[in-house]
Coordinates of N, CA and C in Angstrom, one line a residue:
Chain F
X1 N 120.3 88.1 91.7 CA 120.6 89.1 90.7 C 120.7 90.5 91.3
X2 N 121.2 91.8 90.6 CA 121.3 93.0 90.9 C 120.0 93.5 91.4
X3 N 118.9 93.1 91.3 CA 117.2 93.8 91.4 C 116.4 93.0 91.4
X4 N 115.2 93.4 91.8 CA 114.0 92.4 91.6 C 113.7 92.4 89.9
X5 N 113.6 91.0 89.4 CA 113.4 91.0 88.0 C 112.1 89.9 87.8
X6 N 111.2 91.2 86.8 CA 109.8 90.4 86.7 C 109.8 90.4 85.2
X7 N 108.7 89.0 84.9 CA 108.5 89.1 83.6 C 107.0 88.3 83.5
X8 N 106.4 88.6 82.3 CA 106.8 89.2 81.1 C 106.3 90.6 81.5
X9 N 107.2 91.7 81.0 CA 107.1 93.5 81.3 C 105.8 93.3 80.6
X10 N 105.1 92.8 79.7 CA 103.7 93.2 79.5 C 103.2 92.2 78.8
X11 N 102.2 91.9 79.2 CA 101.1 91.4 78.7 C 100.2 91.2 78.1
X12 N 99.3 90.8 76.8 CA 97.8 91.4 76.6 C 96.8 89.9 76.4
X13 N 96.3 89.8 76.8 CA 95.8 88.5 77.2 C 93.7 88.5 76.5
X14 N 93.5 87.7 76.3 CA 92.0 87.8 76.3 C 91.2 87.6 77.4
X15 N 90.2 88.2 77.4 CA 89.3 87.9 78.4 C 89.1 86.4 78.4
X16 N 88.7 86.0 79.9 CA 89.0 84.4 80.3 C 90.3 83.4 79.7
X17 N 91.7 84.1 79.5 CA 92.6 83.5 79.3 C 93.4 83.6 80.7
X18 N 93.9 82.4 80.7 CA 94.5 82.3 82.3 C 96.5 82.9 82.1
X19 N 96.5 83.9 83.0 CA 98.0 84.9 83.0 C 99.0 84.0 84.0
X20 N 100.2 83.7 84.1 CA 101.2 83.8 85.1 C 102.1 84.8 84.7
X21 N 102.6 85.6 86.0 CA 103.6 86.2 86.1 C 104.7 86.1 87.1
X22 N 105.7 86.5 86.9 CA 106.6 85.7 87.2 C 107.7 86.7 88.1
X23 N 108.2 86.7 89.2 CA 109.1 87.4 90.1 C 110.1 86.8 90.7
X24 N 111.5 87.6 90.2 CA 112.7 86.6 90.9 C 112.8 88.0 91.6
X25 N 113.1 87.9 93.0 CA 113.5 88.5 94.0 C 115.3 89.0 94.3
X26 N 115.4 89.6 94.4 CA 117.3 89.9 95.0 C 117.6 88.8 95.8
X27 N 118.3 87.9 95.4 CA 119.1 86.8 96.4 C 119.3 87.6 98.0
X28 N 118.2 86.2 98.7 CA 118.7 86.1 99.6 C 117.2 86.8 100.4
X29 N 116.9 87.6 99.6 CA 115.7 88.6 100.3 C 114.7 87.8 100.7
X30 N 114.2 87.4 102.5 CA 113.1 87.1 103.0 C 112.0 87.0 102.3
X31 N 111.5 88.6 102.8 CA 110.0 89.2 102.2 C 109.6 89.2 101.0
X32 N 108.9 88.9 100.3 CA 108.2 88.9 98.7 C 107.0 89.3 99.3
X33 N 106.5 90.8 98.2 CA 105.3 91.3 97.9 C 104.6 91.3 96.7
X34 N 103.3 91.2 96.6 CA 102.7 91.6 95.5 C 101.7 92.6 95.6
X35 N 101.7 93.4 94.5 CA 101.1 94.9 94.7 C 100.2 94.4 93.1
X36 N 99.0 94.8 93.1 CA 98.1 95.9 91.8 C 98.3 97.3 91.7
X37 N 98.9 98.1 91.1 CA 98.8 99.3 90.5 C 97.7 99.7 89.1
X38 N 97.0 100.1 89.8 CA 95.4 100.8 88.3 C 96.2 101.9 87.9
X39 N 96.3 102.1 86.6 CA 96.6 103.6 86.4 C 96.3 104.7 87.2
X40 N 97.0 105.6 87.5 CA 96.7 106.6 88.6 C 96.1 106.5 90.2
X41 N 96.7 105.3 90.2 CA 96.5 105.3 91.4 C 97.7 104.7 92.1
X42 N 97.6 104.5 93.3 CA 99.2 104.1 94.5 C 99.0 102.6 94.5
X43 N 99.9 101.7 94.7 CA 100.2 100.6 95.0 C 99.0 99.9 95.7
X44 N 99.1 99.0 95.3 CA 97.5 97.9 96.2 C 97.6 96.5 96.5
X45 N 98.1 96.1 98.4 CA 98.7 95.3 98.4 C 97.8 94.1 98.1
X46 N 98.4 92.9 97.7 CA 98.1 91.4 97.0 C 98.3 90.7 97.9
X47 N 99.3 90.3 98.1 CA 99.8 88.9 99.3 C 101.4 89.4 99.2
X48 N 101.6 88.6 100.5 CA 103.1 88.6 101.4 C 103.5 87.8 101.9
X49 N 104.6 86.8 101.3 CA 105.6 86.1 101.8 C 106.8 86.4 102.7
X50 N 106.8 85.0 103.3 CA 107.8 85.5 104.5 C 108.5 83.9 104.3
X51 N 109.8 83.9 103.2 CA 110.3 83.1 102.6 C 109.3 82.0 101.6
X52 N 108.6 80.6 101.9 CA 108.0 80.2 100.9 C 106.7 80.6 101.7
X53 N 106.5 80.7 102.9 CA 105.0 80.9 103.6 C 104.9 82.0 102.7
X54 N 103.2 81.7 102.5 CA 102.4 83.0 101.8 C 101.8 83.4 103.1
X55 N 102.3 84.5 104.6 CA 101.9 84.9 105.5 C 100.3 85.5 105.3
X56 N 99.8 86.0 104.2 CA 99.5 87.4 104.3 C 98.8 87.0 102.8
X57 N 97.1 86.7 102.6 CA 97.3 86.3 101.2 C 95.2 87.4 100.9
X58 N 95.1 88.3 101.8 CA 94.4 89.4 102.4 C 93.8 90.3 101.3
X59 N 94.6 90.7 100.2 CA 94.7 91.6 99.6 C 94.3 91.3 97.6
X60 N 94.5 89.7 98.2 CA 93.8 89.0 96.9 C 92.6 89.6 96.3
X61 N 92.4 89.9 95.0 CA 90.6 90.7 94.6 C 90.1 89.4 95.0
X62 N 90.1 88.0 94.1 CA 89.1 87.1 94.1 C 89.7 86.0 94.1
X63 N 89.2 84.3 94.0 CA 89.7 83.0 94.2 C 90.4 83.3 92.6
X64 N 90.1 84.2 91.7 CA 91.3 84.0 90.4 C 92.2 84.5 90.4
X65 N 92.9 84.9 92.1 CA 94.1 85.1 91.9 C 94.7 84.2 92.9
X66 N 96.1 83.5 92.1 CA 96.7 82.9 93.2 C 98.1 83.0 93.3
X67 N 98.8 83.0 94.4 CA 100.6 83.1 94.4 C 101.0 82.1 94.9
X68 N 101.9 82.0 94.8 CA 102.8 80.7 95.2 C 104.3 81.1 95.3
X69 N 105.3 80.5 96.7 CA 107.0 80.7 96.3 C 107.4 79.6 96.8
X70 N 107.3 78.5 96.1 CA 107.2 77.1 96.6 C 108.9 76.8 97.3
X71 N 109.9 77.4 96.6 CA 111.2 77.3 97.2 C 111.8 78.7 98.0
X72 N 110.9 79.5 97.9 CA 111.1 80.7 98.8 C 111.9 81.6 98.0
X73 N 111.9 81.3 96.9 CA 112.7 82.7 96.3 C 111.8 82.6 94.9
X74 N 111.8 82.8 93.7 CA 111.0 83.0 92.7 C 109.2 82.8 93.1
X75 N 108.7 84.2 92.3 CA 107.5 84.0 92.7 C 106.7 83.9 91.4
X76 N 105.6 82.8 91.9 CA 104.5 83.5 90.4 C 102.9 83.6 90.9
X77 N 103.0 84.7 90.5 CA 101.6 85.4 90.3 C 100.1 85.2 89.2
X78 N 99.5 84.1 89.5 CA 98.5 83.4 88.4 C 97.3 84.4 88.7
X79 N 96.8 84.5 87.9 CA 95.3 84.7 87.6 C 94.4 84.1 86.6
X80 N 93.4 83.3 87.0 CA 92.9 82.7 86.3 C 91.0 83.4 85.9
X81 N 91.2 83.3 84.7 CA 90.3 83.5 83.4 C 90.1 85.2 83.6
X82 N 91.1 85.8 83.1 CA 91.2 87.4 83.2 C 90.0 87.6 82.8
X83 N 89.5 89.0 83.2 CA 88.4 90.0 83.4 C 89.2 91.5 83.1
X84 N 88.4 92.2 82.5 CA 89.1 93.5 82.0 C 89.4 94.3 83.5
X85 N 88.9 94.1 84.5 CA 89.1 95.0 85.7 C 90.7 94.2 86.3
X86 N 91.3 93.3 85.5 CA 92.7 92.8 86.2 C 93.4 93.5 85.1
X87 N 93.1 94.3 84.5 CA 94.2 95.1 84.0 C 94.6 95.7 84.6
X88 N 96.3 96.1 85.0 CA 97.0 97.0 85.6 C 98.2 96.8 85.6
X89 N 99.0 97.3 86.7 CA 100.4 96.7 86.3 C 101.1 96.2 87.4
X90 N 101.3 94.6 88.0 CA 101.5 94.1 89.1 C 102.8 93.8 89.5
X91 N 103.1 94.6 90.4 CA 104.4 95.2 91.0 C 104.7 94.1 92.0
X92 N 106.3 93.7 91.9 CA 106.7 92.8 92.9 C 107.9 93.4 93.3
X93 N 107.7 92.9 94.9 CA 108.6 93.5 95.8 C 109.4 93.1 96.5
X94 N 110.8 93.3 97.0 CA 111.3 92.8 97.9 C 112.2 92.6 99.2
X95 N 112.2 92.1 100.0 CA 113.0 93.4 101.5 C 113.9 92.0 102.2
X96 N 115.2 92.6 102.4 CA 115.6 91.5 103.1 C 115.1 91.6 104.5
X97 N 114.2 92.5 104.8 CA 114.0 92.4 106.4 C 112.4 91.4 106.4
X98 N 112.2 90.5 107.5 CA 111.0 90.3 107.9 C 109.7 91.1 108.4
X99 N 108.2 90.3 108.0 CA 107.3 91.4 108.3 C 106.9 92.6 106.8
X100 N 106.2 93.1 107.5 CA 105.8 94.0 106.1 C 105.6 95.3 106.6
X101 N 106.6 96.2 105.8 CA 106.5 97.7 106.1 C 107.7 97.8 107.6
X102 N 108.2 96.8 107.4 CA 109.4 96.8 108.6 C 111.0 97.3 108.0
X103 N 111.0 97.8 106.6 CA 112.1 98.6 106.0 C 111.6 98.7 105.0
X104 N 113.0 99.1 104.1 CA 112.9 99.1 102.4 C 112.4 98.3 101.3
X105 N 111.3 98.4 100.8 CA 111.2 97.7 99.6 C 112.1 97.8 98.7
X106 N 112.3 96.7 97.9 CA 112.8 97.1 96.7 C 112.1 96.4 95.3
X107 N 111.5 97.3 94.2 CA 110.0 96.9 93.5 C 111.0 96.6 91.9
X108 N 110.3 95.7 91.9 CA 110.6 95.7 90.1 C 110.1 96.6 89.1
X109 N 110.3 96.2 88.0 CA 109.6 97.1 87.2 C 107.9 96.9 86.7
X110 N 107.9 95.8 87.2 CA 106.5 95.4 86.9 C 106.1 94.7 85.3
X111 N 104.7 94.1 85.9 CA 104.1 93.2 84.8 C 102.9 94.2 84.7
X112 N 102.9 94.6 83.5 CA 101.4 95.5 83.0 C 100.8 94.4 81.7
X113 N 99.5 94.6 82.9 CA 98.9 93.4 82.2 C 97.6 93.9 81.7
X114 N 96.7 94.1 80.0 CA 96.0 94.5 78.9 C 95.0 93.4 78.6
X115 N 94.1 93.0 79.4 CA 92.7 92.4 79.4 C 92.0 92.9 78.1
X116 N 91.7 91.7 77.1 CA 90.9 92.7 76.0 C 89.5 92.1 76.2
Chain Y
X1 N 88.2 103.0 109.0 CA 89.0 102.4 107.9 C 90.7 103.1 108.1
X2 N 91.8 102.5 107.5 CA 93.4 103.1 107.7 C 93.4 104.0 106.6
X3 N 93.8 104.9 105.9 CA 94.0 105.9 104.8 C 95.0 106.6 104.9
X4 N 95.3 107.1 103.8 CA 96.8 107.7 103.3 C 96.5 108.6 102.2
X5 N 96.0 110.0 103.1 CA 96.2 111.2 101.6 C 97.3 112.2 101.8
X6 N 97.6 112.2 100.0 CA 98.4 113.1 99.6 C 98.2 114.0 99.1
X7 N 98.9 115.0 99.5 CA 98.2 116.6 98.5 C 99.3 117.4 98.2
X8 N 99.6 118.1 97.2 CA 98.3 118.2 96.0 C 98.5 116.8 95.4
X9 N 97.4 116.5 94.3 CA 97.6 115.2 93.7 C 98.4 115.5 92.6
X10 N 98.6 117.0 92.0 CA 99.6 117.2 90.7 C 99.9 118.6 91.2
X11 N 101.3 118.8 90.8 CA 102.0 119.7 90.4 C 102.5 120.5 89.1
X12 N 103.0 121.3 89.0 CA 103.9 121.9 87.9 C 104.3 123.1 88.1
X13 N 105.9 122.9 88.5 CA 106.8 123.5 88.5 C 107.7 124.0 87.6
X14 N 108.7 125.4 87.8 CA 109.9 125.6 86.7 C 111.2 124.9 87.7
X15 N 112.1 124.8 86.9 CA 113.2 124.1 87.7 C 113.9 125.3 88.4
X16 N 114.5 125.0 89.5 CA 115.0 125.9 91.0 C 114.0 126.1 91.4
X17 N 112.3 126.2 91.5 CA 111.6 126.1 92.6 C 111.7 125.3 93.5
X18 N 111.4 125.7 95.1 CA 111.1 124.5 96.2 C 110.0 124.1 96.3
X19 N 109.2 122.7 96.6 CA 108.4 122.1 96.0 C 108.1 121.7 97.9
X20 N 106.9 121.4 98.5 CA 106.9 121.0 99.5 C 105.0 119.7 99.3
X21 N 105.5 118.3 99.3 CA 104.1 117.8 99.3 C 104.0 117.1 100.4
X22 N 102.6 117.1 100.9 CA 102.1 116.6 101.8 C 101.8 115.1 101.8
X23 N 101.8 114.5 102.8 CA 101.0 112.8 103.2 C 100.4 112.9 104.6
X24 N 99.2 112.9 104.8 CA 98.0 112.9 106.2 C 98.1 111.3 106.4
X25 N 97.7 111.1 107.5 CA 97.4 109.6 107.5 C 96.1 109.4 108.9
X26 N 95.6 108.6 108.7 CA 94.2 108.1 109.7 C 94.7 106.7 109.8
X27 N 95.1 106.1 110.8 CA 95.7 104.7 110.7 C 95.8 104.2 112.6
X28 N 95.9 102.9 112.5 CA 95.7 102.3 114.1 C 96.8 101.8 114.1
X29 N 97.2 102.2 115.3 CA 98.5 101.4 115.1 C 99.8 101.5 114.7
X30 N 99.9 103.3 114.5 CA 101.1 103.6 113.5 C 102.3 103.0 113.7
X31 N 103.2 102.8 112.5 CA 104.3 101.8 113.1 C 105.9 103.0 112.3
X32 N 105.3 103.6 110.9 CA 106.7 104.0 110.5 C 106.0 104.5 109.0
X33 N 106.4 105.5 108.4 CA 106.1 105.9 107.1 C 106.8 106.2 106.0
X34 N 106.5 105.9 104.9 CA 107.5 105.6 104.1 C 107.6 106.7 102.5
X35 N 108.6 107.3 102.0 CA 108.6 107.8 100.7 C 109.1 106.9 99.8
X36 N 108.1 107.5 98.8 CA 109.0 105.9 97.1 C 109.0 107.6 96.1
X37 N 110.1 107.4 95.4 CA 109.4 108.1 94.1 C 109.4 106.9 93.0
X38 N 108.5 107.4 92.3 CA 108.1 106.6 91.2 C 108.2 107.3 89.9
X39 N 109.5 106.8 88.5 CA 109.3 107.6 87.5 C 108.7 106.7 87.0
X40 N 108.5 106.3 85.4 CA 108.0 105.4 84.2 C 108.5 103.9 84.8
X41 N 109.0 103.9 85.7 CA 109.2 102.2 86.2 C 109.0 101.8 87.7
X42 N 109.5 101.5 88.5 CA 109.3 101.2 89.5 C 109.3 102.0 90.8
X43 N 109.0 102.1 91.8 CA 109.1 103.0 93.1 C 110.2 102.6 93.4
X44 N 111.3 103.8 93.7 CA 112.4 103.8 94.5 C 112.4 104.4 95.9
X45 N 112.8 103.6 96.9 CA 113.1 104.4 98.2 C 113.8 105.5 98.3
X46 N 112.9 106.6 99.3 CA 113.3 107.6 99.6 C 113.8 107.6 100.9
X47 N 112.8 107.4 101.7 CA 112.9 107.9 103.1 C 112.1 107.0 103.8
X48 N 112.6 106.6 105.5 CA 111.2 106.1 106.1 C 111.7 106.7 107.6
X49 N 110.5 106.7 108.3 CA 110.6 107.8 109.0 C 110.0 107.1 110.1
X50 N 110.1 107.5 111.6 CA 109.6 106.7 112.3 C 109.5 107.5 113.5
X51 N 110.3 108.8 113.6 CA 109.7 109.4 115.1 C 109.9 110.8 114.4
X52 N 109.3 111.4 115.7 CA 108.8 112.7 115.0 C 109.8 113.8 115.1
X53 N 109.8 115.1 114.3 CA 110.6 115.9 114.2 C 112.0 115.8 114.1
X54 N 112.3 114.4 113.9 CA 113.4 114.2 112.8 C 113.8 114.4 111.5
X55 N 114.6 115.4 110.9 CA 114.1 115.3 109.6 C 115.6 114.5 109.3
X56 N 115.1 114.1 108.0 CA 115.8 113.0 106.9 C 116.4 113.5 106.1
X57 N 117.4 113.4 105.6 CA 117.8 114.3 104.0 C 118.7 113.9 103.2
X58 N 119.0 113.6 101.7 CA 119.8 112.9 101.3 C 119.3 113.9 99.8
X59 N 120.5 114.8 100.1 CA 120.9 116.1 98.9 C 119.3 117.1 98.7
X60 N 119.1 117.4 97.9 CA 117.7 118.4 97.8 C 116.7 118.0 98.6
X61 N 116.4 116.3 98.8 CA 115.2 116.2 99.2 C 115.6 115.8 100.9
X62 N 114.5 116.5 101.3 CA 114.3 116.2 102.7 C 113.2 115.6 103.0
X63 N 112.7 115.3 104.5 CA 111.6 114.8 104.8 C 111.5 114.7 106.4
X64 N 110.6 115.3 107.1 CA 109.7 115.3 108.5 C 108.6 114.4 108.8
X65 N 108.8 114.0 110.0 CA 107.1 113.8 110.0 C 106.5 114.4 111.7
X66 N 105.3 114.8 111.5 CA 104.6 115.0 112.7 C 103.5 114.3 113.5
X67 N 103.9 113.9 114.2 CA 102.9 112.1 114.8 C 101.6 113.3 115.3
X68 N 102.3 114.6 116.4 CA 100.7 115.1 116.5 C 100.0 115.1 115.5
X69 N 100.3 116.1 114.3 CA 99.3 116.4 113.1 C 98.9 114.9 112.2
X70 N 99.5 113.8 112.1 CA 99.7 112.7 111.4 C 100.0 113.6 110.1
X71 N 100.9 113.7 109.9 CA 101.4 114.0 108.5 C 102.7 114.2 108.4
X72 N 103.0 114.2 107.1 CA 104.7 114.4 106.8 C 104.5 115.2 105.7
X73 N 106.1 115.6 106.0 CA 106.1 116.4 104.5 C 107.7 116.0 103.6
X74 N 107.8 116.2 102.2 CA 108.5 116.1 101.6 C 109.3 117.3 100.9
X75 N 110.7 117.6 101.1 CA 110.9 118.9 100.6 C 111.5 118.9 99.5
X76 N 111.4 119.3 98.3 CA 112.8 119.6 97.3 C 113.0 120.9 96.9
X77 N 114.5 121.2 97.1 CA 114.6 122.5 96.7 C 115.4 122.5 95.7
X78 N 115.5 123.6 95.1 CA 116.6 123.7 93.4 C 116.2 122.8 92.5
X79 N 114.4 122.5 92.1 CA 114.2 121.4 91.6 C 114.6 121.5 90.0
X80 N 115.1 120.3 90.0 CA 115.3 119.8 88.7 C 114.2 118.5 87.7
X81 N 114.8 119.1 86.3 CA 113.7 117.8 85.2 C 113.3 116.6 85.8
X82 N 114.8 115.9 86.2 CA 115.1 115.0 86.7 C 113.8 114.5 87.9
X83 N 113.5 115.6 88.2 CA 112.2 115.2 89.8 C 111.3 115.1 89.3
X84 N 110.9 115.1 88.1 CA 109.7 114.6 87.3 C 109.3 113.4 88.2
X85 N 108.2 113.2 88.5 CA 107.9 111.9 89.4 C 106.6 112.1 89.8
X86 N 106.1 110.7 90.1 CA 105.4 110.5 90.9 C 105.7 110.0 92.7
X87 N 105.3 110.3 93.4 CA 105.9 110.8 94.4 C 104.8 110.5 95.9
X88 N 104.9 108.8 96.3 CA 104.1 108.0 96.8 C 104.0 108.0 98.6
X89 N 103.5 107.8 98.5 CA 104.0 108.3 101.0 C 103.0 106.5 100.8
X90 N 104.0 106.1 101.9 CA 103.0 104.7 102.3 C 103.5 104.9 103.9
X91 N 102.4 104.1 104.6 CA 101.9 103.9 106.4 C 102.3 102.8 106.8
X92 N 102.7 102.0 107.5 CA 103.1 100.8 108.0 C 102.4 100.8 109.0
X93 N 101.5 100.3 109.6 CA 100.1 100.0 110.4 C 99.2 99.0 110.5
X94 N 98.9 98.7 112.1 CA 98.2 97.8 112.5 C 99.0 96.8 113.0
X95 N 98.0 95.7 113.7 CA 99.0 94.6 114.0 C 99.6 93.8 112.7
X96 N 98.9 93.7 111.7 CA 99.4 93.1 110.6 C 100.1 93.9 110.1
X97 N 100.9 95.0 110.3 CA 102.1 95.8 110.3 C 102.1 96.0 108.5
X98 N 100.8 96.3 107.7 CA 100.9 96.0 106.5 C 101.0 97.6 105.9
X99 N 101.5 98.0 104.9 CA 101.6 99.0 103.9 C 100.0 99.7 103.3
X100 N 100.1 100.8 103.6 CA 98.8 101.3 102.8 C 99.4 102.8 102.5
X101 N 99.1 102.9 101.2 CA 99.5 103.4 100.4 C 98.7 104.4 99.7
X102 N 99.3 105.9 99.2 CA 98.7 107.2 98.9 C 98.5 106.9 97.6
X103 N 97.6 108.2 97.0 CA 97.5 107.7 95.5 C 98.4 108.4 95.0
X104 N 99.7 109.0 95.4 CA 100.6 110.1 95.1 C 100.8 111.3 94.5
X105 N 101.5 111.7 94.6 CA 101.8 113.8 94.0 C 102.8 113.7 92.7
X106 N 101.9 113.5 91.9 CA 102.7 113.9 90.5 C 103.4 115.4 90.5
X107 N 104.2 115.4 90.0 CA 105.3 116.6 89.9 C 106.1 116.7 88.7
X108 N 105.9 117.9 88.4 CA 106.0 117.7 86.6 C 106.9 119.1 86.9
X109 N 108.6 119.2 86.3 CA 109.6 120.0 86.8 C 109.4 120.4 84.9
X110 N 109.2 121.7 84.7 CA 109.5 122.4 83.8 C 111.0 123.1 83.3
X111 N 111.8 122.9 82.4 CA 112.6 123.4 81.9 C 112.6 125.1 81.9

């Protein structure tokens, strides 16, 4: 596609209800990132793929989060049995270069996700 | 620990001021640094920068960085509405060559 395209743009989930979110990447792009954004604050990396390998899976909060890009291009971002502190808005990214922080990202619009 | 501050954390400007924000960094391993601005949706690329006293520029906005001081700066001049933003510096560092990221300079361009 023209951009990184995530869905669903928002969420609102119950506490201990299990979330997937979902990232198609720019054709063709290596790298897949996942970021946490809290309100007011900067990007917070999650895990990083390097085609379907999840290289880089460091940045995870807890075992309730999991990613997966089983064919190396669409990603999904699970979290299981939400907690009000997984609210935020989780940004996916994507670079045709290998490695991380080795060029341009390019971010979707993001999944803002509303733990009640 | 690696870190990435930015200063000031908010602004507010009238439009045609020059706006100049800061990113410090404490990091091992520096590899390359990066600008996003961020409006109501996603971070867009600005700039990434990788040796020093180069500057960068693509129409109003410019960008330096200085490996002695670890910092960079971002410049806009003749600012406009439009640069309303939030306005992110990220580090590319370590051997895991991974992103760590500012909590950024909001900038709020007055009519």
């Amino acid at each position: 596609g023209a951009g990184v395209s995530q869905s669903p743009r928002y969420k609102v989930a119950k506490r201990g209800q299990d979330v997937a979110l979902r990232c198609d990447p720019i054709s063709g792009h290596v790298s897949l990132f996942w970021y946490q954004q809290a309100l007011g604050q900067g990007p917070e990396f999650l895990t990083y793929f390097q085609n379907e390998a999840q290289l880089d899976k460091s940045g995870l909060p807890s075992d309730r989060f999991f990613a997966e890009r089983p064919e190396g291009s669409v990603s999904t971002l699970k979290i299981q049995r939400t907690q009000q502190e997984d609210s935020a808005v989780y940004l996916c990214a994507s670079s045709p270069a290998r490695g991380q922080g080795t060029g341009e990202l390019f971010f979707g619009e993001g999944s803002r996700l509303t733990v009640l | 620990e690696d870190k990435v501050v930015q200063s000031p954390l908010s602004l507010v400007v009238h439009e045609g001021d020059t706006v100049t924000l800061n990113c410090s960094y404490e990091v091992t391993n520096f590899r390359s640094l990066l600008w996003y601005k961020q409006e109501k949706k996603a971070p867009t690329f600005l700039f990434m920068l990788t040796s020093s006293g180069i500057e960068k520029k693509s129409g109003r906005l410019s960008s330096i960085l200085d490996k002695k001081e670890l910092s960079s700066i971002l410049n806009i001049t003749a600012t406009q509405t439009g640069d309303s933003a939030i306005y992110l510096c990220a580090v590319n560092a370590g051997n895991n060559r991974k992103l760590i990221w500012g909590l950024g300079t909001s900038l709020a361009v007055n009519p």
